mmCIF file of C-alpha atoms and ligand atoms in Angstrom:
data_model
loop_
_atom_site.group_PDB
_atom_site.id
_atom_site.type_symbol
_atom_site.label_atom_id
_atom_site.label_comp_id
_atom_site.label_asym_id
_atom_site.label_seq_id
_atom_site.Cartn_x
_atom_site.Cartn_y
_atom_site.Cartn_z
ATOM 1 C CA UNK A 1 -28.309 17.837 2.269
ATOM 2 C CA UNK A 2 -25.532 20.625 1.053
ATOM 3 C CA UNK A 3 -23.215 19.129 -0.858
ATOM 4 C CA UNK A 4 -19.706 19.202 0.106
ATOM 5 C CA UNK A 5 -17.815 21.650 -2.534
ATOM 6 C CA UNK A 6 -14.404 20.229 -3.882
ATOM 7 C CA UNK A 7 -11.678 22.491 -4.155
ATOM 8 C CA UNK A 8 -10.100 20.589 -6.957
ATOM 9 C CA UNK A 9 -10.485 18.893 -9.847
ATOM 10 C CA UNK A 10 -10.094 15.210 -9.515
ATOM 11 C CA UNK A 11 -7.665 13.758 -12.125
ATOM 12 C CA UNK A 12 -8.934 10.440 -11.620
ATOM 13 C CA UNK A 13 -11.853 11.224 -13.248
ATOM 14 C CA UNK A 14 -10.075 12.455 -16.215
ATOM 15 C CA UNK A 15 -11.199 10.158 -19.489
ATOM 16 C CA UNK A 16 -6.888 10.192 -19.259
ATOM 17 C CA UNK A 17 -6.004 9.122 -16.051
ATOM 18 C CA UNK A 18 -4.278 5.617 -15.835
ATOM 19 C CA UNK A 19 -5.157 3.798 -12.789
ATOM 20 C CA UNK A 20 -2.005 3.986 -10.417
ATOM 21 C CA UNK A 21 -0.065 0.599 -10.001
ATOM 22 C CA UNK A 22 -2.469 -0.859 -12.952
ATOM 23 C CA UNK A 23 -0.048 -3.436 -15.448
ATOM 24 C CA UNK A 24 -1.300 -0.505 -17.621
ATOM 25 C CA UNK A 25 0.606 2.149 -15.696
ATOM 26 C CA UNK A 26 4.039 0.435 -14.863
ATOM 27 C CA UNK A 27 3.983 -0.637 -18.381
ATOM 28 C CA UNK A 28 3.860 3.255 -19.760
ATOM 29 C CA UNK A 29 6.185 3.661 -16.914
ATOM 30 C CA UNK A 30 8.795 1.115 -18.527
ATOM 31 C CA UNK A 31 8.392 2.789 -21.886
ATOM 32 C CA UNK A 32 9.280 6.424 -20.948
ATOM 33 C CA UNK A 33 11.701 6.045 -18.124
ATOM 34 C CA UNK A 34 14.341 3.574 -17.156
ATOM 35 C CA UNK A 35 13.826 3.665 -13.203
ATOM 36 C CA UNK A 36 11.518 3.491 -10.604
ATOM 37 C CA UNK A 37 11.911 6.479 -9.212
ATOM 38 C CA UNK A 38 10.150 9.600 -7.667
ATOM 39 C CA UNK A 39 10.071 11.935 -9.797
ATOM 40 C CA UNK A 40 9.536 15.052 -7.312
ATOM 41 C CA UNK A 41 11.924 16.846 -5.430
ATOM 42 C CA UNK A 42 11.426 17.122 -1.342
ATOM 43 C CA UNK A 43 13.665 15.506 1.501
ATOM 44 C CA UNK A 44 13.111 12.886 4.056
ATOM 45 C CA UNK A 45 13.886 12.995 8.129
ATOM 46 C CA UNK A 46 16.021 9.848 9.054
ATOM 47 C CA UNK A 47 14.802 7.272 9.204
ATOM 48 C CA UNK A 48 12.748 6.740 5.976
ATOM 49 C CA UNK A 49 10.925 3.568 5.263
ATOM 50 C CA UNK A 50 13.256 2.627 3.375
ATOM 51 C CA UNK A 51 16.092 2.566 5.620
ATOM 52 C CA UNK A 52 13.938 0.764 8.415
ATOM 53 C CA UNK A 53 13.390 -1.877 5.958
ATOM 54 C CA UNK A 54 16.801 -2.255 4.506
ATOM 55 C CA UNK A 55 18.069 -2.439 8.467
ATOM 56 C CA UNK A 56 15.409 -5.436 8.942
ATOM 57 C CA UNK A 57 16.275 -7.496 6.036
ATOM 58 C CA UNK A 58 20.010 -7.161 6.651
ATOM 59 C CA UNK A 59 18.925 -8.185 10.618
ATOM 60 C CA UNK A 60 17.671 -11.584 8.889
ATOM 61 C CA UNK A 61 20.922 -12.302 6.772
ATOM 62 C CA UNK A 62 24.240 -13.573 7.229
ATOM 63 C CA UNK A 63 27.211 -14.189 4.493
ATOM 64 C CA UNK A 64 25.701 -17.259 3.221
ATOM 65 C CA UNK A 65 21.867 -16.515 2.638
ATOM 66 C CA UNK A 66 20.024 -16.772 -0.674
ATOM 67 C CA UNK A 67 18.161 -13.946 -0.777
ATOM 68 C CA UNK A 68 15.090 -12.766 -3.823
ATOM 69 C CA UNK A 69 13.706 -9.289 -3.973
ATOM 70 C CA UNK A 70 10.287 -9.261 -6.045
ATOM 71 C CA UNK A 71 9.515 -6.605 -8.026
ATOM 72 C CA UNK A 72 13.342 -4.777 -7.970
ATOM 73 C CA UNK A 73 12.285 -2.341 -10.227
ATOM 74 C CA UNK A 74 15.818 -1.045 -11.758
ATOM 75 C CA UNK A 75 17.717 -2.312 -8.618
ATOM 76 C CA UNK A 76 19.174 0.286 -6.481
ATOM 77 C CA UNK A 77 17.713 -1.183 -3.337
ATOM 78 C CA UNK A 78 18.983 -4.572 -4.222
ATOM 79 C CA UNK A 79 22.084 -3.119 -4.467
ATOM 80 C CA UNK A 80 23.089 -2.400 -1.115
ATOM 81 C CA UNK A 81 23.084 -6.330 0.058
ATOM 82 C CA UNK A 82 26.062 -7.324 -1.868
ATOM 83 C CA UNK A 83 28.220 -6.621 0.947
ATOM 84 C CA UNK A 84 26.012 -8.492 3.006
ATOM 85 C CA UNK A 85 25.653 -11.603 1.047
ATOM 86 C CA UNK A 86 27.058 -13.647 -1.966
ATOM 87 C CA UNK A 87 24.061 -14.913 -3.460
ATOM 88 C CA UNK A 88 20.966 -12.277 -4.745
ATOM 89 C CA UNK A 89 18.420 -12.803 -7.391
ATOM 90 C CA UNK A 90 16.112 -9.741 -8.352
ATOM 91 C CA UNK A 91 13.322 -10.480 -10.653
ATOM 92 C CA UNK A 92 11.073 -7.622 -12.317
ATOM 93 C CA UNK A 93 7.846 -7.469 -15.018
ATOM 94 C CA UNK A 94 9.114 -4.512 -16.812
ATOM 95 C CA UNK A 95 12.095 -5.379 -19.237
ATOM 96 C CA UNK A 96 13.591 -1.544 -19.258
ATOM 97 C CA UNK A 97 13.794 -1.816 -15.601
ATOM 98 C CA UNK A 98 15.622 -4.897 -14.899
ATOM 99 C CA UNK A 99 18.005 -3.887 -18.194
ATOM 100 C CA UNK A 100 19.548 -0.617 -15.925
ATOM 101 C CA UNK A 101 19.776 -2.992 -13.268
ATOM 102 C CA UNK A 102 21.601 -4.950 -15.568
ATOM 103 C CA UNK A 103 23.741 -1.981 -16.027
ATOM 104 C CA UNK A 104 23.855 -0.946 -12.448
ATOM 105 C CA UNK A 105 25.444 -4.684 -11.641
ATOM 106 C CA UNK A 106 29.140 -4.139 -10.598
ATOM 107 C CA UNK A 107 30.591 -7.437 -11.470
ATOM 108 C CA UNK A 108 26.934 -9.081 -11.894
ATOM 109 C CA UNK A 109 27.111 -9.833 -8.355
ATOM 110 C CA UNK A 110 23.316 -9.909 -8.597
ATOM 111 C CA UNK A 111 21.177 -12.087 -10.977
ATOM 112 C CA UNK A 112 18.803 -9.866 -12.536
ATOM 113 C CA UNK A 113 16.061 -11.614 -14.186
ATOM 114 C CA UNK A 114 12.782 -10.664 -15.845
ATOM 115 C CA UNK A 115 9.833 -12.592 -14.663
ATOM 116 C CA UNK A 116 6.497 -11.737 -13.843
ATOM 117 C CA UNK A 117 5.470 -13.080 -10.339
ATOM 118 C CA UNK A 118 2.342 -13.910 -10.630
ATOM 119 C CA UNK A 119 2.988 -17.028 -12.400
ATOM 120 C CA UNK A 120 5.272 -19.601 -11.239
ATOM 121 C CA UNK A 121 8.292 -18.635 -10.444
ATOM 122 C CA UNK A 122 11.822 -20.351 -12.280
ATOM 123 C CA UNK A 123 13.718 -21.680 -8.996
ATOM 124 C CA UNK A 124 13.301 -24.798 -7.153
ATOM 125 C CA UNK A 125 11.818 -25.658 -4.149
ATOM 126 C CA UNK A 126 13.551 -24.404 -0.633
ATOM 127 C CA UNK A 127 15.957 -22.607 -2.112
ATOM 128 C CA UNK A 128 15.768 -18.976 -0.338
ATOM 129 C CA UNK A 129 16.475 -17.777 3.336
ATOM 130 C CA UNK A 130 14.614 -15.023 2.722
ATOM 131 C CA UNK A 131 12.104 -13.234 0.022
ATOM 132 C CA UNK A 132 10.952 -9.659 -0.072
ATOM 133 C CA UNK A 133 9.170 -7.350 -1.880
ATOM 134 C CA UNK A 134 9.883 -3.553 -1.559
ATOM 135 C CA UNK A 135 6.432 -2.231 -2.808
ATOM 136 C CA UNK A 136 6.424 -4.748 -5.686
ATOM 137 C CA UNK A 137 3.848 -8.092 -5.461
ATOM 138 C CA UNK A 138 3.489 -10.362 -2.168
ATOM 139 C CA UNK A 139 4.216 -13.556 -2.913
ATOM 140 C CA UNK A 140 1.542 -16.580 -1.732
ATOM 141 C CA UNK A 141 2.082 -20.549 -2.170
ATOM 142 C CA UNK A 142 4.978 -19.673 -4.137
ATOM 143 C CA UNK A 143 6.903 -18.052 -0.829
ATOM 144 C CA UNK A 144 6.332 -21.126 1.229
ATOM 145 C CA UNK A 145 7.416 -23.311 -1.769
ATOM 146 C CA UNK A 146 10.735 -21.303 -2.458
ATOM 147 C CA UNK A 147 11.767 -20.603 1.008
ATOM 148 C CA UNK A 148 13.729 -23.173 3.074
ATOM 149 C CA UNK A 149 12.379 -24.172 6.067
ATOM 150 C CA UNK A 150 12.315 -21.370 9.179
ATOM 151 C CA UNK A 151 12.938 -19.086 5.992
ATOM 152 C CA UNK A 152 11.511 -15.244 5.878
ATOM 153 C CA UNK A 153 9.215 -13.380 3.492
ATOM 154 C CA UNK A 154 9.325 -9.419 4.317
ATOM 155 C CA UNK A 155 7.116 -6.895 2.330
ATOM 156 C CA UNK A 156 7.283 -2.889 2.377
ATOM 157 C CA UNK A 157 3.991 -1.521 1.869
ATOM 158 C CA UNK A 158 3.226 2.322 0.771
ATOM 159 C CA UNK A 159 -0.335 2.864 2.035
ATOM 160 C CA UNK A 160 -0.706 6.510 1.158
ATOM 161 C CA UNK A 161 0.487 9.935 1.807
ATOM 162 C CA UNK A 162 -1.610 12.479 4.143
ATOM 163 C CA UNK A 163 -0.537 14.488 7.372
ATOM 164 C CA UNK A 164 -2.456 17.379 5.973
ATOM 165 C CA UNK A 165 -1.584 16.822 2.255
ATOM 166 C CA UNK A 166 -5.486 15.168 1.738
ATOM 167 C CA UNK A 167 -7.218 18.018 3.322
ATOM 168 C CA UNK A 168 -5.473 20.687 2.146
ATOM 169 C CA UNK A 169 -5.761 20.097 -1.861
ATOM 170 C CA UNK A 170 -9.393 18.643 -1.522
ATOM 171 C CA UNK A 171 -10.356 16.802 -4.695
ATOM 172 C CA UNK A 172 -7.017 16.552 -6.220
ATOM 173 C CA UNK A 173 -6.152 14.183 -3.633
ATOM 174 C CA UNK A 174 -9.199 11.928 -1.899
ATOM 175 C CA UNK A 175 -9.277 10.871 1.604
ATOM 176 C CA UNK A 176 -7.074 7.638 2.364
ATOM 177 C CA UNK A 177 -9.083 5.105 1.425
ATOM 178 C CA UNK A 178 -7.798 3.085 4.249
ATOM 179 C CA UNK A 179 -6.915 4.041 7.970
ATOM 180 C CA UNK A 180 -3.343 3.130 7.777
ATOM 181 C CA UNK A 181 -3.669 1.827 11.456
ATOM 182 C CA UNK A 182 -6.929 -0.596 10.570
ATOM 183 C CA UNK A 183 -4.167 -3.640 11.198
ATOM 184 C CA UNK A 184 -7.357 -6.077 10.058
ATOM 185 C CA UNK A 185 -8.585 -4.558 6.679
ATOM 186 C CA UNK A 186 -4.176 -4.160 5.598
ATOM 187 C CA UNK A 187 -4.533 -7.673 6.169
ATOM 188 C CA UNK A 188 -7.611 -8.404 4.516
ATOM 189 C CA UNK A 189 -7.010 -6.193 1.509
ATOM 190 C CA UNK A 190 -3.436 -8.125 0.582
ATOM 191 C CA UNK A 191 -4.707 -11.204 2.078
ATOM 192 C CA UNK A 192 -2.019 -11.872 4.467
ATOM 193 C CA UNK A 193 -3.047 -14.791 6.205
ATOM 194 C CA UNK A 194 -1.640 -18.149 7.288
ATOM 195 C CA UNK A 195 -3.784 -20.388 4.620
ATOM 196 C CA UNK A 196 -0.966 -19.621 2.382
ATOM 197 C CA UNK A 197 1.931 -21.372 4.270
ATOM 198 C CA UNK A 198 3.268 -18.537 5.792
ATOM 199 C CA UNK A 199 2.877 -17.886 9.860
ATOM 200 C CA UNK A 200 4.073 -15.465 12.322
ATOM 201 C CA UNK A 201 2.694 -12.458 10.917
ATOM 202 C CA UNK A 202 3.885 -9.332 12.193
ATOM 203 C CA UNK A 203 2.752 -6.037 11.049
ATOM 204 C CA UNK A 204 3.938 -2.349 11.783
ATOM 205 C CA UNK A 205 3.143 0.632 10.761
ATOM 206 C CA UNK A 206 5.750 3.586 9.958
ATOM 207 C CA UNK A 207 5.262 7.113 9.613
ATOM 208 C CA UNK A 208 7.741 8.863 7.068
ATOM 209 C CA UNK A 209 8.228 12.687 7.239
ATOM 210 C CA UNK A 210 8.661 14.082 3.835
ATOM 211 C CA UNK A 211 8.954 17.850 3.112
ATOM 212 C CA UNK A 212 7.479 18.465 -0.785
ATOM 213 C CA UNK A 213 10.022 20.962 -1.892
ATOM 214 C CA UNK A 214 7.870 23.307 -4.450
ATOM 215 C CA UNK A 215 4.380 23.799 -5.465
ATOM 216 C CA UNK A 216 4.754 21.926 -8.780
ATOM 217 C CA UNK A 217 5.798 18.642 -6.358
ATOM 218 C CA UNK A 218 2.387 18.508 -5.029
ATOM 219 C CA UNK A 219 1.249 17.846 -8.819
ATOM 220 C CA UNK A 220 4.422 15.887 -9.801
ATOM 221 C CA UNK A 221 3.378 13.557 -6.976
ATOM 222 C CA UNK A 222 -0.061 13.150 -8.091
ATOM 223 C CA UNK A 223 0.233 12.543 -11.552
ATOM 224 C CA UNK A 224 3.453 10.234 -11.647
ATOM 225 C CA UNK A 225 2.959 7.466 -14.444
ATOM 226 C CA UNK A 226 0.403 9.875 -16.065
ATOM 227 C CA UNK A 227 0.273 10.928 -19.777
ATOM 228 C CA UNK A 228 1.528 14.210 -20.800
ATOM 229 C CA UNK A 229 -2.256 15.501 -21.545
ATOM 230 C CA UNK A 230 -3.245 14.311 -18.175
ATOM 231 C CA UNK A 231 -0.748 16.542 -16.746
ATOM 232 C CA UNK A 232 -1.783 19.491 -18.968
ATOM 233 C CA UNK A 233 -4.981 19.323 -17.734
ATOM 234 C CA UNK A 234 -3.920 19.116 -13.891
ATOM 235 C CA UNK A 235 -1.290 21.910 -14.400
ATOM 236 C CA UNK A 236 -4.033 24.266 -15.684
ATOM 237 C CA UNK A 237 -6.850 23.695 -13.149
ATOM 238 C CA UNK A 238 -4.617 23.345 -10.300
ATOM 239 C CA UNK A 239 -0.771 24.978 -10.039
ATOM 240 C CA UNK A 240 -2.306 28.904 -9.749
ATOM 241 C CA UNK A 241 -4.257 27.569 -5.947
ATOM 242 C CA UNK A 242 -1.841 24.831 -5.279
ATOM 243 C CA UNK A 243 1.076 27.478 -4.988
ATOM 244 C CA UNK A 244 -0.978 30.022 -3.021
ATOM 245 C CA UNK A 245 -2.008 27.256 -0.470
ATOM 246 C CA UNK A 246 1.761 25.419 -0.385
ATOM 247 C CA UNK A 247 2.855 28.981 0.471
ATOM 248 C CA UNK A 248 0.576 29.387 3.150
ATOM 249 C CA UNK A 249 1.592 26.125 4.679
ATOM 250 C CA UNK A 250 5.170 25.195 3.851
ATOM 251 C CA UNK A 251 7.991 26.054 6.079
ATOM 252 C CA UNK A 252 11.705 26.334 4.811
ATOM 253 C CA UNK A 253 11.940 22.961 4.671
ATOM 254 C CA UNK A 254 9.033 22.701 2.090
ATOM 255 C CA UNK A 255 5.327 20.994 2.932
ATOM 256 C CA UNK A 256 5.262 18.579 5.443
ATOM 257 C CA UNK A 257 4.045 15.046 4.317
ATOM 258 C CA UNK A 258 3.475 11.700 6.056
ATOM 259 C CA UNK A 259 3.613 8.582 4.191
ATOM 260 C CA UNK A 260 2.111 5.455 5.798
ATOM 261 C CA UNK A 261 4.018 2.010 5.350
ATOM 262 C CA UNK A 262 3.107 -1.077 6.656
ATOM 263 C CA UNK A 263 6.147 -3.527 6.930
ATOM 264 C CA UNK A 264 5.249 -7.094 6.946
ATOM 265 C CA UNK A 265 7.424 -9.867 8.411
ATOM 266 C CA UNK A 266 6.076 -13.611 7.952
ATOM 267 C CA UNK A 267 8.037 -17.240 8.133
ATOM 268 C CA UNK A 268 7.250 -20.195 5.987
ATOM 269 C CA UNK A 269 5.284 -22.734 8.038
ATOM 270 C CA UNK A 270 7.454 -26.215 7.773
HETATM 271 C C1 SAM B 301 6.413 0.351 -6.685
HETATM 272 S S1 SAM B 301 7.621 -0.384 -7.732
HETATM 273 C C2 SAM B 301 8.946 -0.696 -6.598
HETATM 274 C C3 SAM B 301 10.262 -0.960 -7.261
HETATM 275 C C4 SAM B 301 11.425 -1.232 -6.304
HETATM 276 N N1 SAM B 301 11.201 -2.381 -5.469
HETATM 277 C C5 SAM B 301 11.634 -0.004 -5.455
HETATM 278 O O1 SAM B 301 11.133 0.037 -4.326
HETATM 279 O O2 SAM B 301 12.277 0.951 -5.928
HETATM 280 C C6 SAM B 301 6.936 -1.987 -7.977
HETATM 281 C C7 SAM B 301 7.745 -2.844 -8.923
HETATM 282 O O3 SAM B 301 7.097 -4.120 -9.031
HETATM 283 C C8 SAM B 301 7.155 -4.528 -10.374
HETATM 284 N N2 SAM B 301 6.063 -5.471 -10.607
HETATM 285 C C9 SAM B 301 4.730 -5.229 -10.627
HETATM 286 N N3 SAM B 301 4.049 -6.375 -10.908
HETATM 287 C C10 SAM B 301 4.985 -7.348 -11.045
HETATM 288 C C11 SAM B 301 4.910 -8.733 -11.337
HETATM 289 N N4 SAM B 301 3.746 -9.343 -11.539
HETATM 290 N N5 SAM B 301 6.065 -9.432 -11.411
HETATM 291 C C12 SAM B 301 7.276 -8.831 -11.198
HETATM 292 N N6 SAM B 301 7.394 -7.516 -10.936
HETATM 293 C C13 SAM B 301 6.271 -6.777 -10.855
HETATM 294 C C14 SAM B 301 6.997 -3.232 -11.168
HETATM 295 O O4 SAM B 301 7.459 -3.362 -12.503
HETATM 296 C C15 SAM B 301 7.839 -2.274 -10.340
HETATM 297 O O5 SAM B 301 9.172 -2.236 -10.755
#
């Protein structure tokens, strides 16, 4: 058999590289920066995930819903329902995070609070119209606990980036490891089923156009959360051939990307 030749390096198998999404990585995250946020440049076509999932959530609320994001990182999302309703709590893991939020608050007209949700949460029982999580933890029992009755948990879901990104930097980035439109192993791989008091579960996929706006993104995007020697490393095996093939394919625009989402919409069952 002839052995398939990688391109690329693969960081991940770098004695350096932090598992992405690990406790371990968010945490070095929280130390060095105080935001959740991307730190390559590129731009989006209309609609992004984002703003399809924003547009749902404020579908499911009126002036007088209670309403708890789950893992708000440093809150910017969160931000934007305060004109839709009074009453928003935000909780995050990472302390630097939910301390910009803090500072982000106009008027602390949401409750920021720092709680990790995987344990039990600090609010009582049927007190939220709706729950989501945008890319932070799915909540279990604890969602059909907290949620009033005919009450909504929504989730955002980044399930990788490809349209031609995977097979044209072979090795630094590895096939999906999912096919974004396998419906039954999304479910089975966060567990989404009804056992947990939730019903109704709807699931759709979204395709995101991104356009990566230099070589150097291509790496930036890779190694986000990663150390400093990591990146060292990556730069030095990988930015002479990156920039020759992002050349080759980019338009003016910069690379095309897609990024998969799956966006989850489930009611409490009671
Ligand atoms: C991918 S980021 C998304 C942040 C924000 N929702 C956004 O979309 O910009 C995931 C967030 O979940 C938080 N998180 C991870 N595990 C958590 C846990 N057990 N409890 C609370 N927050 C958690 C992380 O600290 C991080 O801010």
């Amino acid at each position: 058999m002839i052995e398939k030749k990688l391109l690329f390096p693969d960081p991940s198998k770098h004695p350096e590289w932090i598992p992405t999404h690990s406790p371990e990585w968010y945490a070095g995250l929280n130390r060095n920066v105080e935001k959740y946020k991307y730190p390559w440049k590129s731009v989006f076509d209309e609609p992004t995930a984002e703003t399809i999932f924003a547009d749902l959530i404020s579908e499911h609320i009126n002036e007088t819903s209670k309403i708890l994001d789950i893992g708000c990182g440093h809150g910017e999302f969160t931000h934007q329902f305060v004109t839709k309703t009074k009453d928003i709590v935000a909780i995050d893991i990472e302390a630097n995070f939910i301390e910009t939020a803090k500072g982000l608050s106009k008027n602390n007209k949401v409750q920021f609070q720092l709680v990790d949700a995987n344990k039990k949460l600090p609010f009582q029982d049927n007190d939220f119209d709706l729950i989501y999580t945008k890319k932070g933890p799915w909540l279990y029992e604890e969602a059909s606990r907290l949620l009033k009755p005919g009450g909504i948990m929504l989730g955002l879901f980044h399930s990788g980036t490809d349209g031609g990104l995977r097979d044209l930097f072979q090795g630094l980035y590895a096939p999906l490891p999912l096919d974004p439109y396998d419906i039954e192993k999304f479910e089975h791989k966060y567990n989404l089923n009804e056992s947990y008091g939730l019903t109704n579960f709807e699931i759709k996929v979204v395709e995101e156009v991104e356009y990566l706006s230099r070589p150097e993104d291509v790496l930036i995007k890779k190694c986000f959360g990663q150390n400093d020697k990591l990146k060292q490393y990556v730069w030095q095996q990988c930015l002479k051939d990156v920039k020759e093939i992002f050349y080759q394919n980019a338009s003016s625009k910069g690379l095309k990307v897609i990024n998969y989402h799956h966006i989850v919409c489930a009611k409490v069952a009671k």
